[in-house]
């Protein structure tokens, strides 16, 4: 634990810390471009120069200098000021002064630091260099003349994303950052836009869209996967313009997946902005709320409760599920399900049986990992990066059961029979079951088998389920599941065919087999016109996740709140209010008039929904169903990372990614 | 790319493999490095590939070496583009590298450059129309004690001036190059006679 002084202030830092970290520990800021906490140290921008005594009589790069006992560090001596000014002048030699037309303008590290260290005028009289722009795919736009060669992007794709495709070609003044004109085939590529300290790498979909000071910023939570990445939603007027990550060490660190970041342009397309009722000619016609709710109420009143079914989708907030559950249970409906993929997690399963017990960060403590039919890279990209981070530390093996895509770390193919052998000898083994494995017909047996493999002690619960649906854990916590006499999704679909079920209420459910729903009267409540609305007889327009205050529980069992960034379009309403209005028309009024009382009642029933931002451990017990597991290989629940929900399917940016990365024959043509 | 010249597609071979003889050399080179540090062999292997392929490294060779050393191909690209000794496009059969870094410059490398340009009739980075010579400017060749120097293919010619450079290149043109080393009356880097 070296003790040193920074500008006369004594500070003690852990062994191995750098001078820069020691300076930060005293609360001072150090200007930097290349240094980043989560990347390896490059030491090539030289902006963090400080004066250190004892030592050579020249400034030292604090990011790469280990803190030593009795060092005296000066961060604002004349030598330091002079050195930093020199570095800034050097960086600006070849940097174009095109801030007025640069998308980074207003949130640019170089711009900010030039305010402190830049000279008033340039002394440079030679030619400035110009660099041709590079192609990096449909997400990242490049203006390479602005590049200052910090190599953050190179280190990020190499170290965090695990897709080493960016390199620094050439040398000296001719250095260029390049992917050799290939798109960056990573689920995390958008993060290099945030990492780039200048405007060299910017967001292509957000190109020339807005200035940072025009945007209203709302802290929220992502629902594109079950990680629950913490995000900031930037909006102007009624439009969500971009999504950026927020720091949460336990959940997403400071990364988000490309789907989280870029699928939001789907929020502007195919939106359900008015209630619709299918007319006699078979076409959906826009109508008023009163008319639509009356149609729904009449239908529900006319149908016996055992002939009504309710299915909740993958991005539904807990509040809406709670309201729907209370409403339909009051009507006596038992055919309720939130597992639209048919996941075999039975009612009554203890919480430990369906969450990632050790948390997303728990994998960093594991020394062996078994993935059963789970593809973290595509199902939960940010979690995939965390597994890679663990792998990079060494002494870590990952086994895979089933046919899942390539990961960003080496994996070993393991059969279910050999799984126990694979885990043997590990002190903290972790077993993760994917949503794809649990949605199989023998999912309950897979679950039981995985449970039997798991090591569970007082300190370590080496079992987890990696969900793909943002709403799933909350749905299971709320027990949004069939009642004792009720049917699950498969039963509901079969019931519709057999005639036992006549009316189906879809709460944002778009991933079921709509062919089987043909004979039912379908009511769809949701935000985006996808398969669900296409199959519906009545459409009730709801709000997307950026348009309502909602609670979500991520795959590790952490309740988090999303906040409204913009209002829903047109006549669309927040989902719980629609159910509340419907309950009134039905004559069985829900017992809450505002979100606060709804939440109070919901939390009273399910306390974990009130433990905001806390990962609540689940009870452990018996679950699954012992039985044979079929031979057919397990598959991931996510076949196409870029399109997994109505929003991402409506997104033009995601469509471009599919064209670029999912269809390899297109890859060469795309940028020809 | 502005600083880096890569051969156009029609010049790029579809595939590249080491000849039997070079494969043995490559394996010997790789074996010099400790287990899991085979990537250290990237530079000698690139050199081997360049020699085998007539003085330049094709794209296919970079991919081939990346595969052989189990490293991402972009890392091999970084190495191949960093060093001025690797060429990614065909150049002259005889490559003339003129050092213009400070010590050589102080000792008259401007004259050497001028002599090269005049004798060969080409500018820096260019190749003669018959493909015999190409001219390259390099950073410090590490032979400052005999400045100014040029490197022609694998050999250094030292203690040059305008006239000596002209004669040197003429002798290469005639196919009768002199012995490498100082073209003055001293041996190696012994002190110059007063």
mmCIF file of C-alpha atoms in Angstrom, chain A residues 195-466:
data_model
loop_
_atom_site.group_PDB
_atom_site.id
_atom_site.type_symbol
_atom_site.label_atom_id
_atom_site.label_comp_id
_atom_site.label_asym_id
_atom_site.label_seq_id
_atom_site.Cartn_x
_atom_site.Cartn_y
_atom_site.Cartn_z
ATOM 1 C CA UNK A 195 -15.190 5.454 -25.991
ATOM 2 C CA UNK A 196 -13.926 7.587 -28.852
ATOM 3 C CA UNK A 197 -12.760 10.812 -27.175
ATOM 4 C CA UNK A 198 -13.165 12.781 -30.395
ATOM 5 C CA UNK A 199 -15.586 12.721 -33.302
ATOM 6 C CA UNK A 200 -13.753 10.059 -35.312
ATOM 7 C CA UNK A 201 -16.225 7.311 -34.469
ATOM 8 C CA UNK A 202 -19.783 8.506 -34.207
ATOM 9 C CA UNK A 203 -23.194 6.916 -34.369
ATOM 10 C CA UNK A 204 -24.313 6.440 -37.945
ATOM 11 C CA UNK A 205 -28.067 6.372 -37.214
ATOM 12 C CA UNK A 206 -27.675 9.500 -35.060
ATOM 13 C CA UNK A 207 -25.681 11.321 -37.731
ATOM 14 C CA UNK A 208 -26.451 15.074 -37.707
ATOM 15 C CA UNK A 209 -29.598 14.468 -35.666
ATOM 16 C CA UNK A 210 -29.179 16.608 -32.581
ATOM 17 C CA UNK A 211 -26.841 18.471 -30.277
ATOM 18 C CA UNK A 212 -26.435 17.165 -26.745
ATOM 19 C CA UNK A 213 -27.811 20.320 -25.146
ATOM 20 C CA UNK A 214 -31.085 20.008 -27.042
ATOM 21 C CA UNK A 215 -31.871 16.642 -25.503
ATOM 22 C CA UNK A 216 -33.845 15.841 -22.407
ATOM 23 C CA UNK A 217 -32.118 13.018 -20.578
ATOM 24 C CA UNK A 218 -34.008 10.338 -18.721
ATOM 25 C CA UNK A 219 -32.378 7.619 -16.677
ATOM 26 C CA UNK A 220 -34.026 4.334 -17.437
ATOM 27 C CA UNK A 221 -33.633 0.614 -17.961
ATOM 28 C CA UNK A 222 -33.350 -1.373 -21.155
ATOM 29 C CA UNK A 223 -35.794 -4.144 -22.078
ATOM 30 C CA UNK A 224 -34.190 -5.582 -25.201
ATOM 31 C CA UNK A 225 -32.840 -8.493 -23.198
ATOM 32 C CA UNK A 226 -33.091 -9.724 -19.628
ATOM 33 C CA UNK A 227 -29.870 -8.047 -18.461
ATOM 34 C CA UNK A 228 -31.698 -4.838 -17.608
ATOM 35 C CA UNK A 229 -28.847 -2.628 -18.747
ATOM 36 C CA UNK A 230 -28.977 0.804 -17.183
ATOM 37 C CA UNK A 231 -29.491 3.376 -19.871
ATOM 38 C CA UNK A 232 -30.024 7.047 -20.429
ATOM 39 C CA UNK A 233 -32.715 7.859 -22.931
ATOM 40 C CA UNK A 234 -32.082 11.082 -24.819
ATOM 41 C CA UNK A 235 -35.165 12.603 -26.368
ATOM 42 C CA UNK A 236 -36.161 15.800 -28.078
ATOM 43 C CA UNK A 237 -39.844 16.585 -28.126
ATOM 44 C CA UNK A 238 -41.781 13.393 -28.795
ATOM 45 C CA UNK A 239 -38.837 11.497 -30.277
ATOM 46 C CA UNK A 240 -36.339 9.218 -28.610
ATOM 47 C CA UNK A 241 -33.134 10.039 -30.436
ATOM 48 C CA UNK A 242 -30.560 7.880 -28.766
ATOM 49 C CA UNK A 243 -29.780 5.561 -25.911
ATOM 50 C CA UNK A 244 -26.537 5.659 -23.965
ATOM 51 C CA UNK A 245 -25.289 3.394 -21.189
ATOM 52 C CA UNK A 246 -25.304 4.380 -17.552
ATOM 53 C CA UNK A 247 -22.718 3.033 -15.179
ATOM 54 C CA UNK A 248 -23.859 0.107 -13.056
ATOM 55 C CA UNK A 249 -21.000 -2.104 -11.928
ATOM 56 C CA UNK A 250 -23.320 -4.967 -11.033
ATOM 57 C CA UNK A 251 -25.361 -5.038 -14.201
ATOM 58 C CA UNK A 252 -23.862 -3.654 -17.378
ATOM 59 C CA UNK A 253 -20.682 -1.986 -16.132
ATOM 60 C CA UNK A 254 -20.636 0.816 -18.676
ATOM 61 C CA UNK A 255 -21.484 -1.085 -21.826
ATOM 62 C CA UNK A 256 -24.720 -1.733 -23.682
ATOM 63 C CA UNK A 257 -25.439 -3.989 -26.592
ATOM 64 C CA UNK A 258 -25.988 -2.692 -30.096
ATOM 65 C CA UNK A 259 -29.627 -3.702 -29.920
ATOM 66 C CA UNK A 260 -30.128 -1.643 -26.780
ATOM 67 C CA UNK A 261 -28.427 1.315 -28.365
ATOM 68 C CA UNK A 262 -29.738 1.227 -31.901
ATOM 69 C CA UNK A 263 -33.106 -0.572 -31.986
ATOM 70 C CA UNK A 264 -34.856 2.574 -30.745
ATOM 71 C CA UNK A 265 -35.575 3.801 -34.253
ATOM 72 C CA UNK A 266 -38.124 0.977 -34.237
ATOM 73 C CA UNK A 267 -40.089 3.092 -31.758
ATOM 74 C CA UNK A 268 -40.999 5.459 -34.561
ATOM 75 C CA UNK A 269 -42.353 2.835 -36.913
ATOM 76 C CA UNK A 270 -45.415 0.606 -36.974
ATOM 77 C CA UNK A 271 -46.691 2.269 -33.841
ATOM 78 C CA UNK A 272 -50.174 1.576 -32.585
ATOM 79 C CA UNK A 273 -51.438 5.074 -31.992
ATOM 80 C CA UNK A 274 -55.191 4.527 -31.861
ATOM 81 C CA UNK A 275 -57.530 1.761 -30.741
ATOM 82 C CA UNK A 276 -58.565 -0.480 -33.604
ATOM 83 C CA UNK A 277 -61.499 -2.845 -34.028
ATOM 84 C CA UNK A 278 -61.752 -5.350 -36.859
ATOM 85 C CA UNK A 279 -64.742 -4.513 -38.981
ATOM 86 C CA UNK A 280 -67.125 -6.745 -40.845
ATOM 87 C CA UNK A 281 -64.866 -6.533 -43.909
ATOM 88 C CA UNK A 282 -62.036 -8.099 -41.948
ATOM 89 C CA UNK A 283 -59.937 -4.929 -41.753
ATOM 90 C CA UNK A 284 -58.821 -3.160 -38.616
ATOM 91 C CA UNK A 285 -60.434 0.264 -38.297
ATOM 92 C CA UNK A 286 -59.334 3.052 -35.993
ATOM 93 C CA UNK A 287 -61.919 3.875 -33.392
ATOM 94 C CA UNK A 288 -62.320 5.581 -30.042
ATOM 95 C CA UNK A 289 -61.247 4.226 -26.684
ATOM 96 C CA UNK A 290 -64.840 4.023 -25.526
ATOM 97 C CA UNK A 291 -65.881 1.980 -28.527
ATOM 98 C CA UNK A 292 -62.888 -0.356 -28.335
ATOM 99 C CA UNK A 293 -63.214 -0.933 -24.596
ATOM 100 C CA UNK A 294 -66.915 -1.594 -25.006
ATOM 101 C CA UNK A 295 -66.226 -4.244 -27.639
ATOM 102 C CA UNK A 296 -63.657 -5.884 -25.379
ATOM 103 C CA UNK A 297 -65.899 -5.711 -22.314
ATOM 104 C CA UNK A 298 -68.876 -7.153 -24.134
ATOM 105 C CA UNK A 299 -66.773 -9.974 -25.472
ATOM 106 C CA UNK A 300 -65.249 -10.743 -22.087
ATOM 107 C CA UNK A 301 -68.629 -10.602 -20.379
ATOM 108 C CA UNK A 302 -70.147 -12.897 -22.951
ATOM 109 C CA UNK A 303 -67.386 -15.485 -22.601
ATOM 110 C CA UNK A 304 -67.172 -17.946 -19.744
ATOM 111 C CA UNK A 305 -63.973 -17.368 -17.707
ATOM 112 C CA UNK A 306 -62.585 -20.817 -18.555
ATOM 113 C CA UNK A 307 -62.811 -19.842 -22.224
ATOM 114 C CA UNK A 308 -60.714 -16.703 -21.736
ATOM 115 C CA UNK A 309 -56.927 -16.742 -21.809
ATOM 116 C CA UNK A 310 -54.297 -14.085 -21.095
ATOM 117 C CA UNK A 311 -50.722 -14.168 -22.354
ATOM 118 C CA UNK A 312 -48.106 -11.575 -21.394
ATOM 119 C CA UNK A 313 -45.195 -10.785 -23.681
ATOM 120 C CA UNK A 314 -41.486 -10.289 -23.183
ATOM 121 C CA UNK A 315 -41.289 -6.553 -22.585
ATOM 122 C CA UNK A 316 -44.245 -5.943 -20.338
ATOM 123 C CA UNK A 317 -43.692 -3.960 -17.163
ATOM 124 C CA UNK A 318 -44.568 -5.540 -13.836
ATOM 125 C CA UNK A 319 -47.270 -2.936 -13.192
ATOM 126 C CA UNK A 320 -49.198 -3.919 -16.326
ATOM 127 C CA UNK A 321 -48.834 -7.607 -15.535
ATOM 128 C CA UNK A 322 -50.033 -7.027 -12.006
ATOM 129 C CA UNK A 323 -53.045 -5.037 -13.214
ATOM 130 C CA UNK A 324 -53.868 -7.705 -15.811
ATOM 131 C CA UNK A 325 -53.511 -10.493 -13.312
ATOM 132 C CA UNK A 326 -55.815 -8.855 -10.775
ATOM 133 C CA UNK A 327 -58.331 -7.916 -13.458
ATOM 134 C CA UNK A 328 -58.563 -11.357 -15.008
ATOM 135 C CA UNK A 329 -58.436 -13.250 -11.748
ATOM 136 C CA UNK A 330 -61.369 -11.126 -10.603
ATOM 137 C CA UNK A 331 -63.178 -12.375 -13.678
ATOM 138 C CA UNK A 332 -62.292 -15.929 -12.680
ATOM 139 C CA UNK A 333 -59.860 -16.497 -15.526
ATOM 140 C CA UNK A 334 -57.220 -19.169 -14.860
ATOM 141 C CA UNK A 335 -55.597 -19.455 -18.271
ATOM 142 C CA UNK A 336 -52.872 -16.947 -17.549
ATOM 143 C CA UNK A 337 -49.287 -17.238 -18.708
ATOM 144 C CA UNK A 338 -46.221 -15.045 -19.079
ATOM 145 C CA UNK A 339 -44.063 -17.732 -20.676
ATOM 146 C CA UNK A 340 -44.941 -17.181 -24.299
ATOM 147 C CA UNK A 341 -41.952 -19.255 -25.411
ATOM 148 C CA UNK A 342 -43.309 -22.201 -23.411
ATOM 149 C CA UNK A 343 -40.485 -22.137 -20.878
ATOM 150 C CA UNK A 344 -40.974 -25.039 -18.494
ATOM 151 C CA UNK A 345 -40.718 -23.224 -15.211
ATOM 152 C CA UNK A 346 -43.709 -24.548 -13.365
ATOM 153 C CA UNK A 347 -45.913 -22.528 -11.022
ATOM 154 C CA UNK A 348 -44.534 -22.918 -7.532
ATOM 155 C CA UNK A 349 -40.894 -23.080 -8.590
ATOM 156 C CA UNK A 350 -38.813 -21.427 -5.862
ATOM 157 C CA UNK A 351 -37.206 -18.187 -6.960
ATOM 158 C CA UNK A 352 -33.739 -19.699 -6.870
ATOM 159 C CA UNK A 353 -34.866 -21.952 -9.700
ATOM 160 C CA UNK A 354 -35.412 -19.196 -12.218
ATOM 161 C CA UNK A 355 -32.974 -16.403 -11.512
ATOM 162 C CA UNK A 356 -29.220 -16.065 -11.961
ATOM 163 C CA UNK A 357 -28.588 -16.582 -8.280
ATOM 164 C CA UNK A 358 -25.058 -15.282 -8.000
ATOM 165 C CA UNK A 359 -25.930 -12.261 -10.099
ATOM 166 C CA UNK A 360 -24.446 -11.154 -13.372
ATOM 167 C CA UNK A 361 -21.242 -10.177 -11.627
ATOM 168 C CA UNK A 362 -21.142 -13.528 -9.836
ATOM 169 C CA UNK A 363 -19.570 -15.138 -12.852
ATOM 170 C CA UNK A 364 -16.407 -13.195 -12.055
ATOM 171 C CA UNK A 365 -16.086 -15.274 -8.911
ATOM 172 C CA UNK A 366 -16.739 -18.588 -10.642
ATOM 173 C CA UNK A 367 -13.889 -20.837 -11.691
ATOM 174 C CA UNK A 368 -15.849 -23.006 -14.100
ATOM 175 C CA UNK A 369 -18.939 -22.319 -16.128
ATOM 176 C CA UNK A 370 -21.349 -24.666 -17.838
ATOM 177 C CA UNK A 371 -23.750 -23.157 -20.344
ATOM 178 C CA UNK A 372 -26.716 -25.393 -21.060
ATOM 179 C CA UNK A 373 -28.416 -24.330 -24.284
ATOM 180 C CA UNK A 374 -27.498 -20.738 -23.593
ATOM 181 C CA UNK A 375 -25.714 -18.307 -25.889
ATOM 182 C CA UNK A 376 -24.693 -15.349 -23.704
ATOM 183 C CA UNK A 377 -23.094 -13.528 -26.604
ATOM 184 C CA UNK A 378 -26.419 -13.134 -28.389
ATOM 185 C CA UNK A 379 -28.916 -13.538 -25.559
ATOM 186 C CA UNK A 380 -27.247 -11.099 -23.172
ATOM 187 C CA UNK A 381 -24.294 -9.528 -24.943
ATOM 188 C CA UNK A 382 -23.125 -7.470 -21.991
ATOM 189 C CA UNK A 383 -23.098 -10.555 -19.796
ATOM 190 C CA UNK A 384 -21.115 -12.329 -22.504
ATOM 191 C CA UNK A 385 -18.481 -9.609 -22.183
ATOM 192 C CA UNK A 386 -18.360 -10.244 -18.443
ATOM 193 C CA UNK A 387 -17.754 -13.942 -18.977
ATOM 194 C CA UNK A 388 -14.931 -13.001 -21.314
ATOM 195 C CA UNK A 389 -13.546 -10.667 -18.680
ATOM 196 C CA UNK A 390 -13.483 -13.580 -16.252
ATOM 197 C CA UNK A 391 -11.849 -15.805 -18.859
ATOM 198 C CA UNK A 392 -9.121 -13.231 -19.476
ATOM 199 C CA UNK A 393 -8.154 -13.433 -15.827
ATOM 200 C CA UNK A 394 -7.225 -17.055 -16.418
ATOM 201 C CA UNK A 395 -7.891 -20.333 -14.648
ATOM 202 C CA UNK A 396 -11.414 -20.528 -16.006
ATOM 203 C CA UNK A 397 -13.049 -23.065 -18.282
ATOM 204 C CA UNK A 398 -16.351 -22.772 -20.086
ATOM 205 C CA UNK A 399 -18.297 -25.827 -21.154
ATOM 206 C CA UNK A 400 -21.205 -25.699 -23.537
ATOM 207 C CA UNK A 401 -24.078 -28.128 -23.887
ATOM 208 C CA UNK A 402 -25.883 -27.883 -27.196
ATOM 209 C CA UNK A 403 -25.388 -26.159 -30.491
ATOM 210 C CA UNK A 404 -24.921 -22.515 -29.686
ATOM 211 C CA UNK A 405 -23.011 -19.896 -31.632
ATOM 212 C CA UNK A 406 -19.369 -19.035 -31.152
ATOM 213 C CA UNK A 407 -18.540 -17.067 -28.043
ATOM 214 C CA UNK A 408 -15.806 -14.523 -27.466
ATOM 215 C CA UNK A 409 -13.799 -16.969 -25.366
ATOM 216 C CA UNK A 410 -12.890 -20.580 -26.004
ATOM 217 C CA UNK A 411 -15.520 -23.116 -25.058
ATOM 218 C CA UNK A 412 -15.496 -26.844 -24.707
ATOM 219 C CA UNK A 413 -18.350 -28.935 -26.043
ATOM 220 C CA UNK A 414 -19.764 -31.010 -23.211
ATOM 221 C CA UNK A 415 -22.519 -33.582 -23.347
ATOM 222 C CA UNK A 416 -25.110 -33.649 -20.602
ATOM 223 C CA UNK A 417 -23.796 -37.026 -19.414
ATOM 224 C CA UNK A 418 -20.275 -35.640 -19.046
ATOM 225 C CA UNK A 419 -21.386 -32.388 -17.480
ATOM 226 C CA UNK A 420 -20.850 -33.549 -13.913
ATOM 227 C CA UNK A 421 -17.372 -34.679 -14.840
ATOM 228 C CA UNK A 422 -16.659 -31.307 -16.440
ATOM 229 C CA UNK A 423 -17.645 -29.484 -13.270
ATOM 230 C CA UNK A 424 -15.723 -31.802 -10.983
ATOM 231 C CA UNK A 425 -12.862 -30.294 -9.044
ATOM 232 C CA UNK A 426 -14.012 -26.706 -9.447
ATOM 233 C CA UNK A 427 -14.466 -24.830 -6.199
ATOM 234 C CA UNK A 428 -17.036 -22.379 -7.527
ATOM 235 C CA UNK A 429 -18.694 -23.966 -10.550
ATOM 236 C CA UNK A 430 -21.597 -22.180 -12.140
ATOM 237 C CA UNK A 431 -24.342 -23.782 -14.202
ATOM 238 C CA UNK A 432 -26.383 -21.506 -16.441
ATOM 239 C CA UNK A 433 -29.446 -22.768 -18.243
ATOM 240 C CA UNK A 434 -30.615 -20.885 -21.281
ATOM 241 C CA UNK A 435 -34.174 -19.951 -22.130
ATOM 242 C CA UNK A 436 -33.855 -22.064 -25.274
ATOM 243 C CA UNK A 437 -33.130 -25.209 -23.280
ATOM 244 C CA UNK A 438 -36.090 -24.622 -20.981
ATOM 245 C CA UNK A 439 -38.537 -23.993 -23.798
ATOM 246 C CA UNK A 440 -38.081 -27.513 -25.136
ATOM 247 C CA UNK A 441 -40.703 -30.172 -24.545
ATOM 248 C CA UNK A 442 -38.337 -31.751 -22.014
ATOM 249 C CA UNK A 443 -37.456 -28.368 -20.483
ATOM 250 C CA UNK A 444 -38.574 -29.413 -17.018
ATOM 251 C CA UNK A 445 -36.176 -32.373 -17.118
ATOM 252 C CA UNK A 446 -33.371 -30.103 -18.341
ATOM 253 C CA UNK A 447 -34.092 -27.832 -15.396
ATOM 254 C CA UNK A 448 -34.033 -30.705 -12.925
ATOM 255 C CA UNK A 449 -30.851 -32.087 -14.445
ATOM 256 C CA UNK A 450 -29.166 -28.689 -14.294
ATOM 257 C CA UNK A 451 -30.226 -28.387 -10.688
ATOM 258 C CA UNK A 452 -28.631 -31.729 -9.914
ATOM 259 C CA UNK A 453 -25.360 -30.473 -11.434
ATOM 260 C CA UNK A 454 -25.312 -27.266 -9.432
ATOM 261 C CA UNK A 455 -23.117 -26.790 -6.397
ATOM 262 C CA UNK A 456 -25.117 -25.061 -3.707
ATOM 263 C CA UNK A 457 -23.576 -24.126 -0.382
ATOM 264 C CA UNK A 458 -24.199 -21.348 2.097
ATOM 265 C CA UNK A 459 -21.876 -19.013 0.208
ATOM 266 C CA UNK A 460 -22.311 -20.132 -3.342
ATOM 267 C CA UNK A 461 -25.408 -20.890 -5.398
ATOM 268 C CA UNK A 462 -23.868 -22.055 -8.631
ATOM 269 C CA UNK A 463 -27.099 -22.177 -10.552
ATOM 270 C CA UNK A 464 -28.795 -19.660 -12.759
ATOM 271 C CA UNK A 465 -31.212 -19.200 -15.593
ATOM 272 C CA UNK A 466 -30.263 -16.756 -18.308
#
